Amino acid sequence: MITHICDRCGRPIEQGKLRYIAKIQVFAAADPLEITLEDLLRDTRREIDRLLQQCEELTEEELMRDVFVKFEFDLCRTCQKAYVTDPLSAASTR
Ligand SMILES: [Zn+2]
């Protein structure tokens, strides 16, 4: 009985056969903040207003995709081998 379909190659994965799950998280990296006295004395109101205006033009989903996205894929044995060998290749992400 087929229980899953490989998200990479589209082949069916039979019940009891080896199946892998690839979980991928892509999120904005943040470096430690360095706040100077000059930063604290600066009037940031205009900059904050501009950023809020930009945010209003985007949907909640668009805003979220800029910060954090996660994926989960079922992989067959063949695709697992190919994926872990070269996870960033264009062929692995199709
Ligand atoms: Zn596959």
PDB file of C-alpha atoms and ligand atoms in Angstrom:
ATOM      1  CA  MET A   1       0.000   0.000   0.000  1.00  0.00           C
ATOM      2  CA  ILE A   2       1.281   3.457  -0.926  1.00  0.00           C
ATOM      3  CA  THR A   3       1.391   5.708   2.127  1.00  0.00           C
ATOM      4  CA  HIS A   4       3.426   8.664   0.860  1.00  0.00           C
ATOM      5  CA  ILE A   5       4.719  10.290  -2.323  1.00  0.00           C
ATOM      6  CA  CYS A   6       8.323  11.483  -2.521  1.00  0.00           C
ATOM      7  CA  ASP A   7       8.186  15.261  -2.736  1.00  0.00           C
ATOM      8  CA  ARG A   8      11.387  15.362  -4.801  1.00  0.00           C
ATOM      9  CA  CYS A   9      10.859  12.728  -7.498  1.00  0.00           C
ATOM     10  CA  GLY A  10       7.141  12.043  -7.203  1.00  0.00           C
ATOM     11  CA  ARG A  11       7.548   8.275  -6.823  1.00  0.00           C
ATOM     12  CA  PRO A  12       5.212   6.474  -4.428  1.00  0.00           C
ATOM     13  CA  ILE A  13       6.640   5.223  -1.151  1.00  0.00           C
ATOM     14  CA  GLU A  14       5.146   1.906  -0.074  1.00  0.00           C
ATOM     15  CA  GLN A  15       4.190   1.263   3.512  1.00  0.00           C
ATOM     16  CA  GLY A  16       7.164  -0.142   5.428  1.00  0.00           C
ATOM     17  CA  LYS A  17       9.747   1.196   2.939  1.00  0.00           C
ATOM     18  CA  LEU A  18      12.422   3.614   4.044  1.00  0.00           C
ATOM     19  CA  ARG A  19      11.097   7.151   4.059  1.00  0.00           C
ATOM     20  CA  TYR A  20      12.869  10.310   5.150  1.00  0.00           C
ATOM     21  CA  ILE A  21      11.542  13.658   6.273  1.00  0.00           C
ATOM     22  CA  ALA A  22      13.491  16.816   5.407  1.00  0.00           C
ATOM     23  CA  LYS A  23      12.601  19.787   7.602  1.00  0.00           C
ATOM     24  CA  ILE A  24      13.975  23.106   6.414  1.00  0.00           C
ATOM     25  CA  GLN A  25      13.735  26.409   8.261  1.00  0.00           C
ATOM     26  CA  VAL A  26      14.746  29.667   6.626  1.00  0.00           C
ATOM     27  CA  PHE A  27      14.823  32.628   8.959  1.00  0.00           C
ATOM     28  CA  ALA A  28      16.339  36.060   9.141  1.00  0.00           C
ATOM     29  CA  ALA A  29      19.693  36.050  10.893  1.00  0.00           C
ATOM     30  CA  ALA A  30      20.292  38.767  13.417  1.00  0.00           C
ATOM     31  CA  ASP A  31      23.678  40.013  14.476  1.00  0.00           C
ATOM     32  CA  PRO A  32      24.067  41.424  17.996  1.00  0.00           C
ATOM     33  CA  LEU A  33      22.918  45.032  18.185  1.00  0.00           C
ATOM     34  CA  GLU A  34      25.445  47.732  18.893  1.00  0.00           C
ATOM     35  CA  ILE A  35      23.621  50.805  20.102  1.00  0.00           C
ATOM     36  CA  THR A  36      25.638  53.967  20.338  1.00  0.00           C
ATOM     37  CA  LEU A  37      24.867  57.242  22.091  1.00  0.00           C
ATOM     38  CA  GLU A  38      24.360  58.744  18.637  1.00  0.00           C
ATOM     39  CA  ASP A  39      21.672  56.104  17.943  1.00  0.00           C
ATOM     40  CA  LEU A  40      19.888  56.979  21.178  1.00  0.00           C
ATOM     41  CA  LEU A  41      19.934  60.697  20.447  1.00  0.00           C
ATOM     42  CA  ARG A  42      18.702  60.332  16.868  1.00  0.00           C
ATOM     43  CA  ASP A  43      15.051  61.074  16.120  1.00  0.00           C
ATOM     44  CA  THR A  44      13.853  57.786  14.638  1.00  0.00           C
ATOM     45  CA  ARG A  45      10.155  58.708  14.441  1.00  0.00           C
ATOM     46  CA  ARG A  46      10.258  59.393  10.694  1.00  0.00           C
ATOM     47  CA  GLU A  47      12.120  56.139  10.019  1.00  0.00           C
ATOM     48  CA  ILE A  48       9.639  54.139  12.123  1.00  0.00           C
ATOM     49  CA  ASP A  49       6.698  55.807  10.349  1.00  0.00           C
ATOM     50  CA  ARG A  50       8.230  54.886   6.988  1.00  0.00           C
ATOM     51  CA  LEU A  51       8.711  51.256   8.056  1.00  0.00           C
ATOM     52  CA  LEU A  52       5.151  51.037   9.388  1.00  0.00           C
ATOM     53  CA  GLN A  53       3.847  52.429   6.115  1.00  0.00           C
ATOM     54  CA  GLN A  54       5.829  49.779   4.205  1.00  0.00           C
ATOM     55  CA  CYS A  55       4.377  47.067   6.471  1.00  0.00           C
ATOM     56  CA  GLU A  56       0.828  48.274   5.867  1.00  0.00           C
ATOM     57  CA  GLU A  57       1.302  47.637   2.152  1.00  0.00           C
ATOM     58  CA  LEU A  58       2.116  43.958   2.750  1.00  0.00           C
ATOM     59  CA  THR A  59      -0.070  41.079   3.905  1.00  0.00           C
ATOM     60  CA  GLU A  60       0.643  39.235   7.134  1.00  0.00           C
ATOM     61  CA  GLU A  61       1.880  36.270   5.074  1.00  0.00           C
ATOM     62  CA  GLU A  62       4.278  38.459   3.067  1.00  0.00           C
ATOM     63  CA  LEU A  63       5.658  39.957   6.260  1.00  0.00           C
ATOM     64  CA  MET A  64       6.090  36.506   7.813  1.00  0.00           C
ATOM     65  CA  ARG A  65       7.869  35.119   4.734  1.00  0.00           C
ATOM     66  CA  ASP A  66      10.498  37.839   5.120  1.00  0.00           C
ATOM     67  CA  VAL A  67      11.275  36.602   8.623  1.00  0.00           C
ATOM     68  CA  PHE A  68      10.577  32.863   8.918  1.00  0.00           C
ATOM     69  CA  VAL A  69       9.580  30.081   6.532  1.00  0.00           C
ATOM     70  CA  LYS A  70       9.591  26.344   7.141  1.00  0.00           C
ATOM     71  CA  PHE A  71       9.204  23.427   4.784  1.00  0.00           C
ATOM     72  CA  GLU A  72       8.749  19.706   5.343  1.00  0.00           C
ATOM     73  CA  PHE A  73       9.287  17.142   2.586  1.00  0.00           C
ATOM     74  CA  ASP A  74       8.923  13.365   2.381  1.00  0.00           C
ATOM     75  CA  LEU A  75      11.844  11.786   0.549  1.00  0.00           C
ATOM     76  CA  CYS A  76      12.424   8.288  -0.795  1.00  0.00           C
ATOM     77  CA  ARG A  77      15.765   6.552  -0.145  1.00  0.00           C
ATOM     78  CA  THR A  78      17.236   7.618  -3.522  1.00  0.00           C
ATOM     79  CA  CYS A  79      16.295  11.259  -3.048  1.00  0.00           C
ATOM     80  CA  GLN A  80      17.548  11.275   0.549  1.00  0.00           C
ATOM     81  CA  LYS A  81      20.985  10.146  -0.675  1.00  0.00           C
ATOM     82  CA  ALA A  82      21.053  12.803  -3.384  1.00  0.00           C
ATOM     83  CA  TYR A  83      19.757  15.513  -1.065  1.00  0.00           C
ATOM     84  CA  VAL A  84      22.249  15.003   1.767  1.00  0.00           C
ATOM     85  CA  THR A  85      25.112  14.828  -0.736  1.00  0.00           C
ATOM     86  CA  ASP A  86      24.293  18.268  -2.169  1.00  0.00           C
ATOM     87  CA  PRO A  87      21.416  19.973  -0.338  1.00  0.00           C
ATOM     88  CA  LEU A  88      21.896  23.347  -1.986  1.00  0.00           C
ATOM     89  CA  SER A  89      22.011  22.197  -5.586  1.00  0.00           C
ATOM     90  CA  ALA A  90      19.279  23.440  -7.872  1.00  0.00           C
ATOM     91  CA  ALA A  91      18.325  19.839  -8.706  1.00  0.00           C
ATOM     92  CA  SER A  92      17.752  18.998  -5.012  1.00  0.00           C
ATOM     93  CA  THR A  93      15.275  21.796  -4.545  1.00  0.00           C
ATOM     94  CA  ARG A  94      12.986  20.902  -7.449  1.00  0.00           C
TER      95      ARG A  94
HETATM   96 ZN    ZN B   1      12.344  10.422  -4.466  1.00  0.00          ZN
END
